């Protein structure tokens, strides 16, 4: 019998828990599943599965053989995917994850440009500020900001991320211009609630060891809402600089205390190593590398 096919049937029977379930996958009879496994056992001279009418259980040798089969079959899949990728053009479904503000304001326009260039790819863009496990949740790639923890994921540096502290000319004319973080205690600092686990004003608090600002007159989990409030003179905003770049360049917002801000942090595209040869993924990451200018 075909040894590789027998190995695939064996792995399927182990993972699905029954010969009948494996038979459904391969469109064969349970009896044929049994023949495949018996063929392997005869070749090895050992029992792989201890079977009764009600249950099956891997033997010690069977457990080790199962693990080796998984490894071998995985390598074959990788080899086939790599060969296919060499001559393939990007196509298929790509699942992408990013943080809310970055995804909505910076990544989405790039995704649209990418889709125009690669019409056979469709993208599912998930935006959330919680940590996403790419493998467990089935994502192809995520864009993450900041130094990465040790991981089995492949990481490619895309650009740098920096924050800015800004206020409108009207606000500064009325309330004065803060020169140092200590001065912020006398000012209205707009509160971005999603900063709680990511830094924000807390990054300056670490330098002072004291409270920054008064109780915010306005808090929101939406960056665009706070940007509007800052432009209208409600208070001082600390947000990703990219979010405010146009307003800074037009003079609607003025940058403050640039010498006190935390250093820029890297932006990475991260993805599982087993997917790195897929044309839809490599083309997307390469597109971001070429077009992400922050």
PDB file of C-alpha atoms in Angstrom:
ATOM      1  CA  UNK A   1       0.000   0.000   0.000  1.00  0.00           C
ATOM      2  CA  UNK A   2       1.047   3.647  -0.443  1.00  0.00           C
ATOM      3  CA  UNK A   3       3.108   4.268   2.699  1.00  0.00           C
ATOM      4  CA  UNK A   4       2.552   8.025   2.807  1.00  0.00           C
ATOM      5  CA  UNK A   5      -1.180   7.584   2.350  1.00  0.00           C
ATOM      6  CA  UNK A   6      -1.194   4.983   5.128  1.00  0.00           C
ATOM      7  CA  UNK A   7       0.627   7.457   7.380  1.00  0.00           C
ATOM      8  CA  UNK A   8      -1.954  10.147   6.574  1.00  0.00           C
ATOM      9  CA  UNK A   9      -4.803   7.740   7.347  1.00  0.00           C
ATOM     10  CA  UNK A  10      -3.130   6.691  10.595  1.00  0.00           C
ATOM     11  CA  UNK A  11      -2.640  10.300  11.741  1.00  0.00           C
ATOM     12  CA  UNK A  12      -6.242  11.111  10.863  1.00  0.00           C
ATOM     13  CA  UNK A  13      -7.556   8.099  12.803  1.00  0.00           C
ATOM     14  CA  UNK A  14      -5.541   9.130  15.856  1.00  0.00           C
ATOM     15  CA  UNK A  15      -6.618  12.772  15.765  1.00  0.00           C
ATOM     16  CA  UNK A  16     -10.280  12.126  14.975  1.00  0.00           C
ATOM     17  CA  UNK A  17     -10.547   9.268  17.445  1.00  0.00           C
ATOM     18  CA  UNK A  18     -12.123   6.600  15.232  1.00  0.00           C
ATOM     19  CA  UNK A  19     -11.700   4.647  12.002  1.00  0.00           C
ATOM     20  CA  UNK A  20     -15.129   5.780  10.845  1.00  0.00           C
ATOM     21  CA  UNK A  21     -14.236   9.473  11.114  1.00  0.00           C
ATOM     22  CA  UNK A  22     -10.960   8.911   9.253  1.00  0.00           C
ATOM     23  CA  UNK A  23     -12.830   6.929   6.601  1.00  0.00           C
ATOM     24  CA  UNK A  24     -15.140   9.898   5.983  1.00  0.00           C
ATOM     25  CA  UNK A  25     -12.172  12.203   5.441  1.00  0.00           C
ATOM     26  CA  UNK A  26     -10.533   9.942   2.852  1.00  0.00           C
ATOM     27  CA  UNK A  27     -13.796   8.711   1.276  1.00  0.00           C
ATOM     28  CA  UNK A  28     -12.982   5.079   2.039  1.00  0.00           C
ATOM     29  CA  UNK A  29     -14.507   2.405   4.283  1.00  0.00           C
ATOM     30  CA  UNK A  30     -13.534   1.865   7.940  1.00  0.00           C
ATOM     31  CA  UNK A  31     -12.259  -1.547   6.863  1.00  0.00           C
ATOM     32  CA  UNK A  32      -9.846   0.127   4.437  1.00  0.00           C
ATOM     33  CA  UNK A  33      -8.639   2.409   7.243  1.00  0.00           C
ATOM     34  CA  UNK A  34      -7.905  -0.722   9.261  1.00  0.00           C
ATOM     35  CA  UNK A  35      -5.944  -2.192   6.332  1.00  0.00           C
ATOM     36  CA  UNK A  36      -3.787   0.920   6.051  1.00  0.00           C
ATOM     37  CA  UNK A  37      -2.908   0.822   9.747  1.00  0.00           C
ATOM     38  CA  UNK A  38      -2.347  -2.941   9.704  1.00  0.00           C
ATOM     39  CA  UNK A  39       0.026  -2.460   6.777  1.00  0.00           C
ATOM     40  CA  UNK A  40       2.079   0.002   8.809  1.00  0.00           C
ATOM     41  CA  UNK A  41       2.109  -2.298  11.831  1.00  0.00           C
ATOM     42  CA  UNK A  42       3.355  -5.227   9.733  1.00  0.00           C
ATOM     43  CA  UNK A  43       6.107  -3.054   8.246  1.00  0.00           C
ATOM     44  CA  UNK A  44       7.173  -1.895  11.712  1.00  0.00           C
ATOM     45  CA  UNK A  45       6.642  -5.194  13.489  1.00  0.00           C
ATOM     46  CA  UNK A  46       4.802  -3.422  16.280  1.00  0.00           C
ATOM     47  CA  UNK A  47       1.283  -2.532  17.350  1.00  0.00           C
ATOM     48  CA  UNK A  48       0.448   1.177  16.911  1.00  0.00           C
ATOM     49  CA  UNK A  49      -3.123   1.255  18.151  1.00  0.00           C
ATOM     50  CA  UNK A  50      -4.600  -0.929  20.881  1.00  0.00           C
ATOM     51  CA  UNK A  51      -8.170  -1.358  19.665  1.00  0.00           C
ATOM     52  CA  UNK A  52     -11.355  -2.677  21.257  1.00  0.00           C
ATOM     53  CA  UNK A  53     -14.926  -2.500  20.033  1.00  0.00           C
ATOM     54  CA  UNK A  54     -15.441   0.716  22.026  1.00  0.00           C
ATOM     55  CA  UNK A  55     -12.142   2.586  21.998  1.00  0.00           C
ATOM     56  CA  UNK A  56      -8.670   2.893  20.580  1.00  0.00           C
ATOM     57  CA  UNK A  57      -5.492   3.933  22.341  1.00  0.00           C
ATOM     58  CA  UNK A  58      -1.986   4.626  21.074  1.00  0.00           C
ATOM     59  CA  UNK A  59       0.700   2.292  22.302  1.00  0.00           C
ATOM     60  CA  UNK A  60       4.015   3.767  23.432  1.00  0.00           C
ATOM     61  CA  UNK A  61       5.523   2.957  20.033  1.00  0.00           C
ATOM     62  CA  UNK A  62       2.372   4.255  18.361  1.00  0.00           C
ATOM     63  CA  UNK A  63       2.666   7.618  20.141  1.00  0.00           C
ATOM     64  CA  UNK A  64       6.244   8.097  18.951  1.00  0.00           C
ATOM     65  CA  UNK A  65       5.378   6.960  15.433  1.00  0.00           C
ATOM     66  CA  UNK A  66       2.405   9.342  15.359  1.00  0.00           C
ATOM     67  CA  UNK A  67       4.658  12.292  16.299  1.00  0.00           C
ATOM     68  CA  UNK A  68       7.181  11.336  13.609  1.00  0.00           C
ATOM     69  CA  UNK A  69       4.430  10.980  11.013  1.00  0.00           C
ATOM     70  CA  UNK A  70       3.116  14.451  11.858  1.00  0.00           C
ATOM     71  CA  UNK A  71       6.604  15.883  11.405  1.00  0.00           C
ATOM     72  CA  UNK A  72       7.194  14.097   8.085  1.00  0.00           C
ATOM     73  CA  UNK A  73       3.790  14.982   6.644  1.00  0.00           C
ATOM     74  CA  UNK A  74       4.266  18.612   7.738  1.00  0.00           C
ATOM     75  CA  UNK A  75       7.588  18.788   5.910  1.00  0.00           C
ATOM     76  CA  UNK A  76       5.979  17.380   2.775  1.00  0.00           C
ATOM     77  CA  UNK A  77       3.214  20.000   2.981  1.00  0.00           C
ATOM     78  CA  UNK A  78       5.821  22.751   3.381  1.00  0.00           C
ATOM     79  CA  UNK A  79       7.782  21.462   0.410  1.00  0.00           C
ATOM     80  CA  UNK A  80       4.706  21.359  -1.794  1.00  0.00           C
ATOM     81  CA  UNK A  81       3.628  24.830  -0.679  1.00  0.00           C
ATOM     82  CA  UNK A  82       7.083  26.192  -1.405  1.00  0.00           C
ATOM     83  CA  UNK A  83       7.166  24.686  -4.878  1.00  0.00           C
ATOM     84  CA  UNK A  84       3.675  25.985  -5.602  1.00  0.00           C
ATOM     85  CA  UNK A  85       4.579  29.446  -4.323  1.00  0.00           C
ATOM     86  CA  UNK A  86       7.536  29.751  -6.703  1.00  0.00           C
ATOM     87  CA  UNK A  87       5.226  29.859  -9.694  1.00  0.00           C
ATOM     88  CA  UNK A  88       2.053  31.253  -8.179  1.00  0.00           C
ATOM     89  CA  UNK A  89       0.589  34.711  -8.056  1.00  0.00           C
ATOM     90  CA  UNK A  90      -1.078  36.095  -4.946  1.00  0.00           C
ATOM     91  CA  UNK A  91      -4.624  34.871  -4.515  1.00  0.00           C
ATOM     92  CA  UNK A  92      -7.011  33.641  -1.860  1.00  0.00           C
ATOM     93  CA  UNK A  93      -8.193  34.765   1.577  1.00  0.00           C
ATOM     94  CA  UNK A  94      -5.819  36.676   3.886  1.00  0.00           C
ATOM     95  CA  UNK A  95      -6.671  37.281   7.563  1.00  0.00           C
ATOM     96  CA  UNK A  96      -4.976  40.389   8.986  1.00  0.00           C
ATOM     97  CA  UNK A  97      -4.993  41.746  12.553  1.00  0.00           C
ATOM     98  CA  UNK A  98      -3.987  45.185  13.864  1.00  0.00           C
ATOM     99  CA  UNK A  99      -4.790  47.600  16.686  1.00  0.00           C
ATOM    100  CA  UNK A 100      -7.911  49.750  16.374  1.00  0.00           C
ATOM    101  CA  UNK A 101      -6.353  53.164  15.681  1.00  0.00           C
ATOM    102  CA  UNK A 102      -3.510  51.910  13.483  1.00  0.00           C
ATOM    103  CA  UNK A 103      -5.778  49.641  11.497  1.00  0.00           C
ATOM    104  CA  UNK A 104      -8.482  52.221  10.901  1.00  0.00           C
ATOM    105  CA  UNK A 105      -6.324  55.239  10.114  1.00  0.00           C
ATOM    106  CA  UNK A 106      -3.078  53.914   8.655  1.00  0.00           C
ATOM    107  CA  UNK A 107      -3.462  50.290   7.598  1.00  0.00           C
ATOM    108  CA  UNK A 108      -6.896  50.413   5.938  1.00  0.00           C
ATOM    109  CA  UNK A 109      -5.832  52.831   3.156  1.00  0.00           C
ATOM    110  CA  UNK A 110      -2.854  50.573   2.417  1.00  0.00           C
ATOM    111  CA  UNK A 111      -5.094  47.498   2.382  1.00  0.00           C
ATOM    112  CA  UNK A 112      -7.313  49.195  -0.204  1.00  0.00           C
ATOM    113  CA  UNK A 113      -4.294  50.030  -2.377  1.00  0.00           C
ATOM    114  CA  UNK A 114      -3.064  46.444  -2.058  1.00  0.00           C
ATOM    115  CA  UNK A 115      -6.449  45.040  -3.119  1.00  0.00           C
ATOM    116  CA  UNK A 116      -6.407  47.231  -6.239  1.00  0.00           C
ATOM    117  CA  UNK A 117      -2.985  45.843  -7.136  1.00  0.00           C
ATOM    118  CA  UNK A 118      -3.816  42.195  -6.350  1.00  0.00           C
ATOM    119  CA  UNK A 119      -7.414  41.575  -7.484  1.00  0.00           C
ATOM    120  CA  UNK A 120      -7.351  37.837  -6.717  1.00  0.00           C
ATOM    121  CA  UNK A 121      -6.721  38.369  -2.995  1.00  0.00           C
ATOM    122  CA  UNK A 122      -9.489  39.152  -0.505  1.00  0.00           C
ATOM    123  CA  UNK A 123      -8.681  40.402   2.996  1.00  0.00           C
ATOM    124  CA  UNK A 124     -10.443  39.985   6.333  1.00  0.00           C
ATOM    125  CA  UNK A 125      -9.197  42.870   8.496  1.00  0.00           C
ATOM    126  CA  UNK A 126      -9.725  42.410  12.251  1.00  0.00           C
ATOM    127  CA  UNK A 127      -9.123  45.482  14.411  1.00  0.00           C
ATOM    128  CA  UNK A 128      -8.840  45.026  18.162  1.00  0.00           C
ATOM    129  CA  UNK A 129      -6.672  46.321  20.998  1.00  0.00           C
ATOM    130  CA  UNK A 130      -6.495  42.936  22.737  1.00  0.00           C
ATOM    131  CA  UNK A 131      -3.577  40.536  22.170  1.00  0.00           C
ATOM    132  CA  UNK A 132      -4.368  38.037  19.410  1.00  0.00           C
ATOM    133  CA  UNK A 133      -2.834  34.561  19.162  1.00  0.00           C
ATOM    134  CA  UNK A 134      -2.251  34.239  15.422  1.00  0.00           C
ATOM    135  CA  UNK A 135      -2.017  30.452  15.346  1.00  0.00           C
ATOM    136  CA  UNK A 136      -4.928  29.650  17.668  1.00  0.00           C
ATOM    137  CA  UNK A 137      -7.202  32.253  16.061  1.00  0.00           C
ATOM    138  CA  UNK A 138      -6.224  31.521  12.474  1.00  0.00           C
ATOM    139  CA  UNK A 139      -4.675  34.825  11.404  1.00  0.00           C
ATOM    140  CA  UNK A 140      -2.119  34.969   8.610  1.00  0.00           C
ATOM    141  CA  UNK A 141      -0.382  38.152   9.740  1.00  0.00           C
ATOM    142  CA  UNK A 142      -0.594  40.848  12.423  1.00  0.00           C
ATOM    143  CA  UNK A 143       0.861  44.344  12.646  1.00  0.00           C
ATOM    144  CA  UNK A 144       2.256  44.960  16.137  1.00  0.00           C
ATOM    145  CA  UNK A 145       3.871  47.991  17.737  1.00  0.00           C
ATOM    146  CA  UNK A 146       6.733  47.838  20.221  1.00  0.00           C
ATOM    147  CA  UNK A 147       9.435  45.335  21.081  1.00  0.00           C
ATOM    148  CA  UNK A 148       8.249  41.771  20.610  1.00  0.00           C
ATOM    149  CA  UNK A 149       8.400  39.007  23.178  1.00  0.00           C
ATOM    150  CA  UNK A 150      10.358  35.877  22.335  1.00  0.00           C
ATOM    151  CA  UNK A 151       8.258  33.999  19.848  1.00  0.00           C
ATOM    152  CA  UNK A 152       8.247  31.364  17.157  1.00  0.00           C
ATOM    153  CA  UNK A 153       6.663  33.933  14.818  1.00  0.00           C
ATOM    154  CA  UNK A 154       8.564  35.500  11.942  1.00  0.00           C
ATOM    155  CA  UNK A 155       8.883  39.290  12.434  1.00  0.00           C
ATOM    156  CA  UNK A 156       9.722  41.900   9.795  1.00  0.00           C
ATOM    157  CA  UNK A 157      10.268  45.494  10.810  1.00  0.00           C
ATOM    158  CA  UNK A 158       8.053  47.843   8.808  1.00  0.00           C
ATOM    159  CA  UNK A 159       8.647  51.289  10.246  1.00  0.00           C
ATOM    160  CA  UNK A 160       8.845  53.269  13.496  1.00  0.00           C
ATOM    161  CA  UNK A 161       6.010  54.467  15.734  1.00  0.00           C
ATOM    162  CA  UNK A 162       6.135  57.712  17.703  1.00  0.00           C
ATOM    163  CA  UNK A 163       3.716  59.657  19.872  1.00  0.00           C
ATOM    164  CA  UNK A 164       3.219  63.410  20.084  1.00  0.00           C
ATOM    165  CA  UNK A 165       1.739  65.800  22.649  1.00  0.00           C
ATOM    166  CA  UNK A 166      -0.289  68.555  20.985  1.00  0.00           C
ATOM    167  CA  UNK A 167      -2.775  71.335  21.620  1.00  0.00           C
ATOM    168  CA  UNK A 168      -4.575  73.878  19.489  1.00  0.00           C
ATOM    169  CA  UNK A 169      -3.357  77.496  19.205  1.00  0.00           C
ATOM    170  CA  UNK A 170      -6.625  78.630  20.862  1.00  0.00           C
ATOM    171  CA  UNK A 171      -6.104  76.373  23.880  1.00  0.00           C
ATOM    172  CA  UNK A 172      -2.488  77.488  24.307  1.00  0.00           C
ATOM    173  CA  UNK A 173      -3.477  81.158  24.028  1.00  0.00           C
ATOM    174  CA  UNK A 174      -5.957  80.742  26.885  1.00  0.00           C
ATOM    175  CA  UNK A 175      -4.171  78.244  29.137  1.00  0.00           C
ATOM    176  CA  UNK A 176      -0.516  78.935  28.401  1.00  0.00           C
ATOM    177  CA  UNK A 177       2.170  76.716  26.882  1.00  0.00           C
ATOM    178  CA  UNK A 178       3.433  73.839  29.049  1.00  0.00           C
ATOM    179  CA  UNK A 179       7.206  73.542  28.842  1.00  0.00           C
ATOM    180  CA  UNK A 180       7.826  70.449  30.968  1.00  0.00           C
ATOM    181  CA  UNK A 181       5.765  67.447  32.126  1.00  0.00           C
ATOM    182  CA  UNK A 182       5.368  69.116  35.544  1.00  0.00           C
ATOM    183  CA  UNK A 183       3.443  71.947  33.871  1.00  0.00           C
ATOM    184  CA  UNK A 184       0.776  69.485  32.709  1.00  0.00           C
ATOM    185  CA  UNK A 185      -0.547  69.299  36.283  1.00  0.00           C
ATOM    186  CA  UNK A 186      -2.151  72.703  35.619  1.00  0.00           C
ATOM    187  CA  UNK A 187      -3.640  71.700  32.244  1.00  0.00           C
ATOM    188  CA  UNK A 188      -6.495  69.666  30.819  1.00  0.00           C
ATOM    189  CA  UNK A 189      -5.085  66.406  29.419  1.00  0.00           C
ATOM    190  CA  UNK A 190      -7.575  64.567  27.215  1.00  0.00           C
ATOM    191  CA  UNK A 191      -7.932  60.925  28.233  1.00  0.00           C
ATOM    192  CA  UNK A 192      -7.580  58.122  25.680  1.00  0.00           C
ATOM    193  CA  UNK A 193      -8.936  55.124  27.609  1.00  0.00           C
ATOM    194  CA  UNK A 194      -7.154  52.568  25.421  1.00  0.00           C
ATOM    195  CA  UNK A 195      -3.833  53.928  26.679  1.00  0.00           C
ATOM    196  CA  UNK A 196      -4.360  52.274  30.053  1.00  0.00           C
ATOM    197  CA  UNK A 197      -2.457  49.147  29.093  1.00  0.00           C
ATOM    198  CA  UNK A 198      -0.210  50.737  26.489  1.00  0.00           C
ATOM    199  CA  UNK A 199       1.368  53.813  28.088  1.00  0.00           C
ATOM    200  CA  UNK A 200       0.163  57.261  27.040  1.00  0.00           C
ATOM    201  CA  UNK A 201       0.309  59.815  29.851  1.00  0.00           C
ATOM    202  CA  UNK A 202       1.688  57.070  32.076  1.00  0.00           C
ATOM    203  CA  UNK A 203       4.917  57.231  30.072  1.00  0.00           C
ATOM    204  CA  UNK A 204       5.422  60.785  31.340  1.00  0.00           C
ATOM    205  CA  UNK A 205       4.232  59.901  34.837  1.00  0.00           C
ATOM    206  CA  UNK A 206       7.190  57.537  35.130  1.00  0.00           C
ATOM    207  CA  UNK A 207       9.502  60.502  34.684  1.00  0.00           C
ATOM    208  CA  UNK A 208       7.674  62.613  37.266  1.00  0.00           C
ATOM    209  CA  UNK A 209       6.510  60.142  39.850  1.00  0.00           C
ATOM    210  CA  UNK A 210       3.367  62.266  40.132  1.00  0.00           C
ATOM    211  CA  UNK A 211      -0.069  62.635  38.654  1.00  0.00           C
ATOM    212  CA  UNK A 212      -0.349  64.173  35.192  1.00  0.00           C
ATOM    213  CA  UNK A 213      -3.070  66.748  34.815  1.00  0.00           C
ATOM    214  CA  UNK A 214      -6.471  67.100  36.389  1.00  0.00           C
ATOM    215  CA  UNK A 215      -9.378  64.718  35.955  1.00  0.00           C
ATOM    216  CA  UNK A 216      -9.921  64.820  32.179  1.00  0.00           C
ATOM    217  CA  UNK A 217     -12.914  66.863  31.038  1.00  0.00           C
ATOM    218  CA  UNK A 218     -13.183  64.399  28.174  1.00  0.00           C
ATOM    219  CA  UNK A 219     -12.203  60.733  27.893  1.00  0.00           C
ATOM    220  CA  UNK A 220     -12.845  58.432  24.947  1.00  0.00           C
ATOM    221  CA  UNK A 221     -11.721  55.133  23.471  1.00  0.00           C
ATOM    222  CA  UNK A 222     -11.869  56.735  20.025  1.00  0.00           C
ATOM    223  CA  UNK A 223      -8.838  58.652  18.817  1.00  0.00           C
ATOM    224  CA  UNK A 224     -10.767  60.611  16.209  1.00  0.00           C
ATOM    225  CA  UNK A 225     -13.141  61.943  18.867  1.00  0.00           C
ATOM    226  CA  UNK A 226     -10.233  63.179  20.988  1.00  0.00           C
ATOM    227  CA  UNK A 227      -8.538  64.676  17.947  1.00  0.00           C
ATOM    228  CA  UNK A 228     -11.659  66.729  17.243  1.00  0.00           C
ATOM    229  CA  UNK A 229     -11.758  67.865  20.879  1.00  0.00           C
ATOM    230  CA  UNK A 230      -8.092  68.914  20.783  1.00  0.00           C
ATOM    231  CA  UNK A 231      -8.609  70.924  17.589  1.00  0.00           C
ATOM    232  CA  UNK A 232     -11.561  72.666  19.245  1.00  0.00           C
ATOM    233  CA  UNK A 233      -9.424  73.678  22.226  1.00  0.00           C
ATOM    234  CA  UNK A 234     -10.819  71.363  24.913  1.00  0.00           C
ATOM    235  CA  UNK A 235      -7.406  70.179  26.085  1.00  0.00           C
ATOM    236  CA  UNK A 236      -3.980  68.660  25.369  1.00  0.00           C
ATOM    237  CA  UNK A 237      -3.809  65.384  23.507  1.00  0.00           C
ATOM    238  CA  UNK A 238      -1.171  62.626  23.509  1.00  0.00           C
ATOM    239  CA  UNK A 239      -1.643  60.309  20.562  1.00  0.00           C
ATOM    240  CA  UNK A 240       0.273  58.539  17.808  1.00  0.00           C
ATOM    241  CA  UNK A 241       1.889  61.241  15.696  1.00  0.00           C
ATOM    242  CA  UNK A 242       0.629  59.704  12.480  1.00  0.00           C
ATOM    243  CA  UNK A 243      -2.933  60.288  13.683  1.00  0.00           C
ATOM    244  CA  UNK A 244      -2.251  64.023  13.995  1.00  0.00           C
ATOM    245  CA  UNK A 245       0.264  64.597  11.200  1.00  0.00           C
ATOM    246  CA  UNK A 246      -2.049  66.590   8.902  1.00  0.00           C
ATOM    247  CA  UNK A 247      -3.238  68.829  11.740  1.00  0.00           C
ATOM    248  CA  UNK A 248       0.352  69.468  12.853  1.00  0.00           C
ATOM    249  CA  UNK A 249       1.465  70.338   9.327  1.00  0.00           C
ATOM    250  CA  UNK A 250      -1.516  72.679   8.838  1.00  0.00           C
ATOM    251  CA  UNK A 251      -0.944  74.464  12.166  1.00  0.00           C
ATOM    252  CA  UNK A 252      -4.253  73.394  13.663  1.00  0.00           C
ATOM    253  CA  UNK A 253      -2.266  71.598  16.383  1.00  0.00           C
ATOM    254  CA  UNK A 254       1.049  72.586  17.918  1.00  0.00           C
ATOM    255  CA  UNK A 255       3.591  69.989  19.116  1.00  0.00           C
ATOM    256  CA  UNK A 256       4.703  70.333  22.748  1.00  0.00           C
ATOM    257  CA  UNK A 257       7.518  69.010  24.952  1.00  0.00           C
ATOM    258  CA  UNK A 258       9.227  67.009  22.231  1.00  0.00           C
ATOM    259  CA  UNK A 259      12.350  66.557  24.379  1.00  0.00           C
ATOM    260  CA  UNK A 260      10.365  64.685  27.035  1.00  0.00           C
ATOM    261  CA  UNK A 261       8.582  62.157  24.850  1.00  0.00           C
ATOM    262  CA  UNK A 262       9.423  58.442  24.903  1.00  0.00           C
ATOM    263  CA  UNK A 263      11.589  57.140  22.052  1.00  0.00           C
ATOM    264  CA  UNK A 264      10.020  55.834  18.864  1.00  0.00           C
ATOM    265  CA  UNK A 265       9.083  52.159  18.863  1.00  0.00           C
ATOM    266  CA  UNK A 266       9.311  49.680  15.977  1.00  0.00           C
ATOM    267  CA  UNK A 267       6.326  48.481  13.964  1.00  0.00           C
ATOM    268  CA  UNK A 268       6.452  44.825  12.901  1.00  0.00           C
ATOM    269  CA  UNK A 269       4.561  42.483  10.644  1.00  0.00           C
ATOM    270  CA  UNK A 270       4.478  39.093  12.388  1.00  0.00           C
ATOM    271  CA  UNK A 271       3.302  35.784  10.983  1.00  0.00           C
ATOM    272  CA  UNK A 272       3.640  32.023  11.593  1.00  0.00           C
ATOM    273  CA  UNK A 273       6.730  30.490   9.977  1.00  0.00           C
ATOM    274  CA  UNK A 274       4.748  27.800   8.185  1.00  0.00           C
ATOM    275  CA  UNK A 275       2.881  30.441   6.163  1.00  0.00           C
ATOM    276  CA  UNK A 276       5.861  32.521   5.063  1.00  0.00           C
ATOM    277  CA  UNK A 277       5.984  31.088   1.511  1.00  0.00           C
ATOM    278  CA  UNK A 278       2.349  31.857   0.639  1.00  0.00           C
ATOM    279  CA  UNK A 279       2.336  34.445  -2.192  1.00  0.00           C
ATOM    280  CA  UNK A 280      -0.652  36.305  -0.722  1.00  0.00           C
ATOM    281  CA  UNK A 281       1.278  36.782   2.541  1.00  0.00           C
ATOM    282  CA  UNK A 282       4.700  37.638   1.140  1.00  0.00           C
ATOM    283  CA  UNK A 283       3.204  40.103  -1.335  1.00  0.00           C
ATOM    284  CA  UNK A 284       1.186  41.804   1.426  1.00  0.00           C
ATOM    285  CA  UNK A 285       4.157  42.187   3.779  1.00  0.00           C
ATOM    286  CA  UNK A 286       6.386  43.400   0.936  1.00  0.00           C
ATOM    287  CA  UNK A 287       3.690  45.924   0.001  1.00  0.00           C
ATOM    288  CA  UNK A 288       3.622  47.272   3.564  1.00  0.00           C
ATOM    289  CA  UNK A 289       7.413  47.499   3.628  1.00  0.00           C
ATOM    290  CA  UNK A 290       7.367  49.557   0.445  1.00  0.00           C
ATOM    291  CA  UNK A 291       4.436  51.834   1.249  1.00  0.00           C
ATOM    292  CA  UNK A 292       4.331  52.310   5.032  1.00  0.00           C
ATOM    293  CA  UNK A 293       6.011  55.657   5.654  1.00  0.00           C
ATOM    294  CA  UNK A 294       5.724  56.694   9.292  1.00  0.00           C
TER     295      UNK A 294
END
